[in-house]
Coordinates of N, CA, C and O in Angstrom, one line a residue:
M1 N 63.4 188.1 29.2 CA 64.8 187.6 29.2 C 65.7 188.6 29.9 O 66.6 188.2 30.6
E2 N 65.5 189.9 29.6 CA 66.4 190.9 30.2 C 66.2 191.0 31.7 O 67.1 191.3 32.4
D3 N 64.9 190.8 32.1 CA 64.6 190.8 33.6 C 65.4 189.6 34.3 O 65.9 189.8 35.4
L4 N 65.4 188.5 33.6 CA 66.1 187.3 34.2 C 67.6 187.6 34.3 O 68.2 187.4 35.4
R5 N 68.2 188.2 33.3 CA 69.6 188.6 33.3 C 69.9 189.6 34.5 O 70.9 189.4 35.2
K6 N 69.0 190.5 34.6 CA 69.2 191.5 35.7 C 69.1 190.9 37.0 O 69.9 191.2 37.9
E7 N 68.2 189.9 37.2 CA 68.1 189.2 38.5 C 69.3 188.4 38.7 O 69.8 188.3 39.9
Q8 N 69.8 187.8 37.7 CA 71.0 186.9 37.8 C 72.2 187.8 38.2 O 73.0 187.4 39.1
I9 N 72.3 189.0 37.6 CA 73.4 189.9 38.0 C 73.3 190.2 39.5 O 74.3 190.2 40.2
E10 N 72.1 190.6 39.9 CA 71.9 190.9 41.3 C 72.3 189.8 42.2 O 72.9 189.9 43.3
A11 N 71.9 188.6 41.8 CA 72.2 187.4 42.6 C 73.7 187.1 42.7 O 74.3 186.8 43.7
V12 N 74.4 187.3 41.5 CA 75.8 187.1 41.5 C 76.6 188.2 42.3 O 77.6 187.9 42.9
E13 N 76.0 189.4 42.3 CA 76.6 190.4 43.2 C 76.5 190.0 44.6 O 77.5 190.2 45.4
A14 N 75.4 189.5 45.0 CA 75.3 189.0 46.4 C 76.2 187.8 46.7 O 76.8 187.7 47.8
L15 N 76.3 187.0 45.7 CA 77.2 185.8 45.8 C 78.6 186.2 46.0 O 79.4 185.6 46.7
E16 N 79.0 187.3 45.3 CA 80.4 187.8 45.3 C 80.9 188.1 46.7 O 81.9 187.6 47.2
S17 N 80.1 188.8 47.5 CA 80.5 189.2 48.8 C 80.4 188.0 49.8 O 81.3 187.8 50.6
Y18 N 79.4 187.2 49.6 CA 79.3 186.0 50.4 C 80.4 185.0 50.2 O 80.9 184.4 51.1
N19 N 80.7 184.8 48.9 CA 81.8 183.9 48.5 C 83.1 184.3 49.1 O 83.9 183.4 49.6
K20 N 83.4 185.6 49.1 CA 84.7 186.0 49.7 C 84.7 185.6 51.2 O 85.8 185.2 51.7
K21 N 83.6 185.8 51.9 CA 83.6 185.4 53.3 C 83.8 183.9 53.5 O 84.5 183.4 54.4
M22 N 83.2 183.1 52.6 CA 83.3 181.7 52.6 C 84.7 181.2 52.4 O 85.2 180.4 53.1
V23 N 85.4 181.8 51.4 CA 86.8 181.5 51.1 C 87.7 181.8 52.3 O 88.6 181.0 52.6
N24 N 87.4 182.8 53.1 CA 88.1 183.2 54.2 C 87.8 182.3 55.5 O 88.6 182.2 56.4
T25 N 86.6 181.8 55.5 CA 86.1 181.0 56.6 C 86.5 179.5 56.5 O 86.7 178.9 57.6
I26 N 86.5 179.0 55.4 CA 86.8 177.5 55.2 C 88.1 177.1 55.9 O 88.1 176.0 56.6
P27 N 89.2 177.8 55.8 CA 90.4 177.4 56.5 C 90.2 177.2 58.0 O 90.8 176.3 58.6
T28 N 89.4 178.0 58.6 CA 89.1 177.9 60.0 C 88.4 176.6 60.4 O 88.8 176.0 61.3
I29 N 87.4 176.3 59.6 CA 86.7 175.0 59.9 C 87.6 173.8 59.6 O 87.5 172.8 60.3
I30 N 88.4 173.9 58.6 CA 89.4 172.8 58.3 C 90.3 172.6 59.5 O 90.4 171.4 60.0
E31 N 90.8 173.7 60.1 CA 91.7 173.5 61.3 C 90.9 172.9 62.4 O 91.4 172.1 63.1
E32 N 89.7 173.4 62.6 CA 88.9 172.8 63.7 C 88.6 171.4 63.5 O 88.6 170.6 64.5
L33 N 88.3 171.0 62.3 CA 88.0 169.6 62.0 C 89.2 168.7 62.2 O 89.1 167.5 62.5
R34 N 90.3 169.2 62.0 CA 91.6 168.5 62.1 C 92.1 168.3 63.5 O 93.2 167.9 63.7
G35 N 91.3 168.7 64.5 CA 91.7 168.5 65.9 C 91.7 169.7 66.8 O 92.0 169.6 68.0
N36 N 91.4 170.8 66.3 CA 91.4 172.0 67.1 C 89.9 172.5 67.3 O 89.6 173.7 67.2
A37 N 89.1 171.5 67.6 CA 87.7 171.8 67.7 C 87.4 172.7 68.9 O 88.1 172.7 69.9
K38 N 86.4 173.5 68.7 CA 85.9 174.4 69.7 C 84.5 173.9 70.1 O 83.9 173.1 69.5
P39 N 83.9 174.4 71.2 CA 82.6 174.0 71.6 C 81.5 174.2 70.5 O 80.6 173.4 70.5
D40 N 81.7 175.1 69.7 CA 80.7 175.4 68.7 C 81.1 174.9 67.3 O 80.5 175.3 66.3
T41 N 82.1 174.0 67.2 CA 82.5 173.6 65.8 C 81.4 173.0 65.0 O 81.3 173.3 63.8
K42 N 80.6 172.1 65.6 CA 79.5 171.4 64.8 C 78.5 172.5 64.3 O 78.1 172.4 63.2
E43 N 78.2 173.4 65.2 CA 77.3 174.5 64.8 C 77.9 175.3 63.6 O 77.2 175.7 62.7
F44 N 79.2 175.6 63.8 CA 79.9 176.4 62.8 C 79.9 175.6 61.5 O 79.7 176.2 60.4
L45 N 80.2 174.3 61.5 CA 80.2 173.5 60.4 C 78.8 173.5 59.7 O 78.8 173.7 58.4
N46 N 77.8 173.4 60.4 CA 76.4 173.4 59.8 C 76.1 174.7 59.1 O 75.5 174.7 58.1
H47 N 76.6 175.8 59.7 CA 76.4 177.1 59.2 C 77.2 177.2 57.8 O 76.6 177.7 56.8
I48 N 78.4 176.7 57.8 CA 79.2 176.7 56.5 C 78.5 175.8 55.5 O 78.4 176.2 54.3
L49 N 78.0 174.7 55.9 CA 77.4 173.8 54.9 C 76.1 174.4 54.3 O 75.9 174.3 53.1
K50 N 75.4 175.1 55.2 CA 74.2 175.8 54.6 C 74.6 176.9 53.7 O 74.0 177.1 52.6
G51 N 75.7 177.6 54.0 CA 76.2 178.6 53.1 C 76.7 178.1 51.8 O 76.4 178.6 50.7
M52 N 77.3 176.9 51.8 CA 77.8 176.3 50.6 C 76.6 175.9 49.7 O 76.6 176.1 48.5
N53 N 75.6 175.3 50.4 CA 74.3 175.0 49.6 C 73.7 176.2 49.0 O 73.2 176.1 47.8
W54 N 73.7 177.3 49.7 CA 73.1 178.5 49.1 C 73.9 178.9 47.9 O 73.3 179.3 46.9
E55 N 75.2 178.9 48.0 CA 76.1 179.3 46.9 C 75.8 178.4 45.7 O 75.7 178.9 44.6
I56 N 75.7 177.1 45.9 CA 75.4 176.2 44.8 C 74.1 176.5 44.2 O 73.9 176.4 43.0
E57 N 73.1 176.8 45.0 CA 71.8 177.1 44.5 C 71.9 178.4 43.6 O 71.3 178.4 42.5
V58 N 72.6 179.4 44.0 CA 72.8 180.6 43.2 C 73.5 180.3 41.9 O 73.1 180.7 40.8
I59 N 74.6 179.5 42.0 CA 75.3 179.1 40.8 C 74.3 178.4 39.8 O 74.3 178.8 38.6
N60 N 73.6 177.5 40.3 CA 72.6 176.8 39.4 C 71.6 177.7 38.8 O 71.3 177.6 37.6
G61 N 71.1 178.7 39.5 CA 70.2 179.6 39.0 C 70.8 180.6 38.0 O 70.1 181.3 37.3
C62 N 72.1 180.8 38.1 CA 72.8 181.8 37.3 C 73.7 181.2 36.2 O 74.5 181.9 35.6
L63 N 73.6 179.9 36.0 CA 74.5 179.2 35.1 C 74.5 179.8 33.7 O 75.5 179.9 33.1
S64 N 73.3 180.2 33.2 CA 73.2 180.7 31.9 C 73.9 182.1 31.9 O 74.5 182.4 30.8
F65 N 73.9 182.8 32.9 CA 74.7 184.1 33.0 C 76.2 183.8 33.0 O 76.9 184.4 32.2
F66 N 76.6 182.9 33.8 CA 78.1 182.6 33.9 C 78.6 182.1 32.6 O 79.7 182.4 32.2
N67 N 77.8 181.3 31.9 CA 78.3 180.6 30.6 C 77.8 181.3 29.3 O 77.9 180.7 28.3
E68 N 77.3 182.5 29.4 CA 76.7 183.2 28.2 C 77.7 183.4 27.1 O 77.4 183.3 25.9
D69 N 78.9 183.7 27.4 CA 79.9 184.0 26.4 C 80.9 182.8 26.2 O 81.4 182.7 25.1
E70 N 81.2 182.1 27.3 CA 82.1 181.0 27.2 C 81.8 180.1 28.4 O 81.1 180.5 29.4
L71 N 82.2 178.8 28.3 CA 81.9 177.9 29.4 C 82.9 178.2 30.6 O 84.1 177.9 30.5
L72 N 82.3 178.8 31.6 CA 83.1 179.2 32.8 C 82.9 178.2 33.9 O 83.7 177.9 34.7
I73 N 81.6 177.7 34.0 CA 81.3 176.7 35.0 C 80.7 175.5 34.3 O 79.6 175.6 33.7
D74 N 81.4 174.4 34.4 CA 81.0 173.1 33.8 C 80.1 172.4 34.8 O 80.6 172.0 35.9
K75 N 78.8 172.4 34.5 CA 77.8 171.8 35.5 C 78.1 170.4 35.9 O 78.1 170.0 37.0
E76 N 78.5 169.6 34.9 CA 78.8 168.2 35.2 C 80.0 168.1 36.1 O 80.0 167.3 37.0
D77 N 81.1 168.9 35.8 CA 82.3 168.9 36.7 C 81.9 169.3 38.1 O 82.4 168.7 39.1
A78 N 81.1 170.4 38.2 CA 80.7 170.9 39.5 C 79.9 169.8 40.2 O 80.1 169.6 41.5
N79 N 79.0 169.1 39.5 CA 78.2 168.1 40.2 C 79.1 167.0 40.7 O 78.8 166.5 41.8
V80 N 80.1 166.6 40.0 CA 81.0 165.5 40.5 C 81.7 166.0 41.8 O 81.8 165.2 42.7
K81 N 82.1 167.2 41.8 CA 82.8 167.8 43.0 C 81.9 167.8 44.2 O 82.2 167.4 45.3
V82 N 80.6 168.3 43.9 CA 79.7 168.3 45.0 C 79.3 166.9 45.5 O 79.2 166.7 46.8
L83 N 79.1 166.0 44.6 CA 78.8 164.6 45.1 C 79.9 164.0 45.9 O 79.7 163.3 46.9
E84 N 81.2 164.2 45.4 CA 82.3 163.7 46.2 C 82.4 164.4 47.6 O 82.7 163.7 48.6
F85 N 82.1 165.7 47.6 CA 82.1 166.4 48.9 C 81.0 165.8 49.8 O 81.2 165.6 51.0
N86 N 79.9 165.6 49.2 CA 78.7 165.1 50.0 C 79.1 163.7 50.7 O 78.6 163.5 51.8
K87 N 79.8 162.9 50.0 CA 80.3 161.6 50.6 C 81.1 161.9 51.8 O 80.9 161.2 52.8
A88 N 81.9 162.9 51.8 CA 82.7 163.2 53.0 C 81.8 163.7 54.1 O 82.0 163.3 55.3
V89 N 80.9 164.5 53.8 CA 79.9 165.0 54.8 C 79.2 163.9 55.4 O 79.0 163.8 56.6
E90 N 78.7 163.0 54.6 CA 77.9 161.9 55.1 C 78.7 160.9 55.9 O 78.1 160.2 56.7
S91 N 80.0 160.8 55.7 CA 80.8 159.9 56.4 C 81.0 160.2 57.9 O 81.3 159.4 58.7
T92 N 80.7 161.5 58.3 CA 80.9 162.0 59.6 C 82.3 161.8 60.1 O 82.6 161.9 61.3
D93 N 83.3 161.6 59.3 CA 84.7 161.5 59.6 C 85.3 162.9 59.5 O 85.4 163.5 58.3
D94 N 85.7 163.6 60.6 CA 86.1 164.9 60.5 C 87.4 165.2 59.7 O 87.5 166.2 59.0
I95 N 88.3 164.2 59.7 CA 89.5 164.4 58.9 C 89.2 164.3 57.4 O 89.7 165.0 56.6
L96 N 88.4 163.3 57.1 CA 87.9 163.1 55.7 C 87.2 164.4 55.2 O 87.4 164.9 54.1
L97 N 86.4 164.9 56.1 CA 85.6 166.2 55.7 C 86.6 167.3 55.6 O 86.5 168.1 54.6
A98 N 87.6 167.5 56.5 CA 88.6 168.5 56.4 C 89.3 168.4 55.1 O 89.6 169.4 54.4
D99 N 89.7 167.2 54.7 CA 90.4 167.0 53.5 C 89.6 167.4 52.3 O 90.0 168.0 51.3
A100 N 88.3 167.0 52.3 CA 87.4 167.4 51.2 C 87.2 168.9 51.1 O 87.1 169.4 50.0
M101 N 87.1 169.5 52.3 CA 86.9 171.0 52.3 C 88.2 171.6 51.6 O 88.0 172.5 50.8
E102 N 89.3 171.1 52.0 CA 90.6 171.7 51.5 C 90.8 171.4 50.1 O 91.3 172.3 49.3
N103 N 90.5 170.2 49.6 CA 90.9 169.8 48.3 C 89.8 169.9 47.3 O 90.1 169.9 46.1
I104 N 88.6 170.0 47.7 CA 87.5 170.1 46.7 C 86.8 171.5 46.8 O 86.8 172.2 45.8
M105 N 86.3 171.8 48.0 CA 85.4 173.0 48.1 C 86.2 174.3 48.1 O 85.8 175.3 47.5
L106 N 87.3 174.3 48.8 CA 88.0 175.6 48.9 C 88.5 176.0 47.5 O 88.3 177.1 47.1
P107 N 89.2 175.0 46.7 CA 89.5 175.4 45.4 C 88.3 175.8 44.5 O 88.4 176.7 43.7
F108 N 87.2 175.1 44.7 CA 86.0 175.4 43.9 C 85.5 176.8 44.2 O 85.3 177.5 43.2
F109 N 85.5 177.2 45.4 CA 85.0 178.5 45.8 C 86.0 179.6 45.4 O 85.7 180.7 45.1
K110 N 87.3 179.3 45.5 CA 88.3 180.3 45.0 C 88.2 180.5 43.5 O 88.3 181.6 43.0
E111 N 88.0 179.4 42.7 CA 87.8 179.5 41.3 C 86.5 180.3 41.0 O 86.5 181.1 40.1
L112 N 85.5 180.0 41.8 CA 84.2 180.8 41.6 C 84.5 182.3 41.8 O 83.9 183.1 41.1
S113 N 85.3 182.6 42.8 CA 85.6 184.0 43.0 C 86.2 184.7 41.8 O 85.8 185.8 41.4
D114 N 87.1 184.0 41.1 CA 87.7 184.5 39.9 C 86.7 184.6 38.8 O 86.7 185.6 38.0
I115 N 85.8 183.6 38.7 CA 84.8 183.6 37.7 C 83.8 184.8 37.9 O 83.5 185.5 36.9
I116 N 83.4 185.0 39.1 CA 82.5 186.1 39.5 C 83.2 187.4 39.1 O 82.6 188.3 38.5
D117 N 84.5 187.6 39.5 CA 85.2 188.8 39.1 C 85.2 189.0 37.6 O 85.0 190.1 37.2
K118 N 85.5 188.0 36.9 CA 85.5 188.1 35.4 C 84.2 188.5 34.8 O 84.2 189.3 33.9
K119 N 83.1 188.0 35.4 CA 81.8 188.3 34.9 C 81.3 189.7 35.3 O 80.7 190.4 34.5
L120 N 81.6 190.1 36.5 CA 81.0 191.4 37.0 C 82.0 192.6 36.7 O 81.5 193.7 36.6
H121 N 83.2 192.3 36.6 CA 84.2 193.4 36.5 C 85.1 193.3 35.3 O 86.3 193.7 35.4
K122 N 84.6 192.8 34.2 CA 85.4 192.7 33.0 C 85.7 194.0 32.3 O 85.1 195.0 32.5

């Protein structure tokens, strides 16, 4: 059990630095999706989506660490947000996707940043 907790802490430490980059990068892709596309926008978007998926995998693997003292991440609420976001991704509508990034994922990852800070630096 202690080994699992140690692995979770290490994963959350990696997530911390990656999440900060994600929070700083999402506004750029939002702007590009809203009409300021660059030649590599689709590639950039795919990179961000892969990063979001990685973050969600880490969250799922570390849920017991995040919620050991109190409910910090509600899995059901997070799943609803991810499913709603996935609908926007599947729509292939850039404006809808930009709105979902801005209104669902950016707040989610900002909140995650606060949760990580609370867990690692209390």
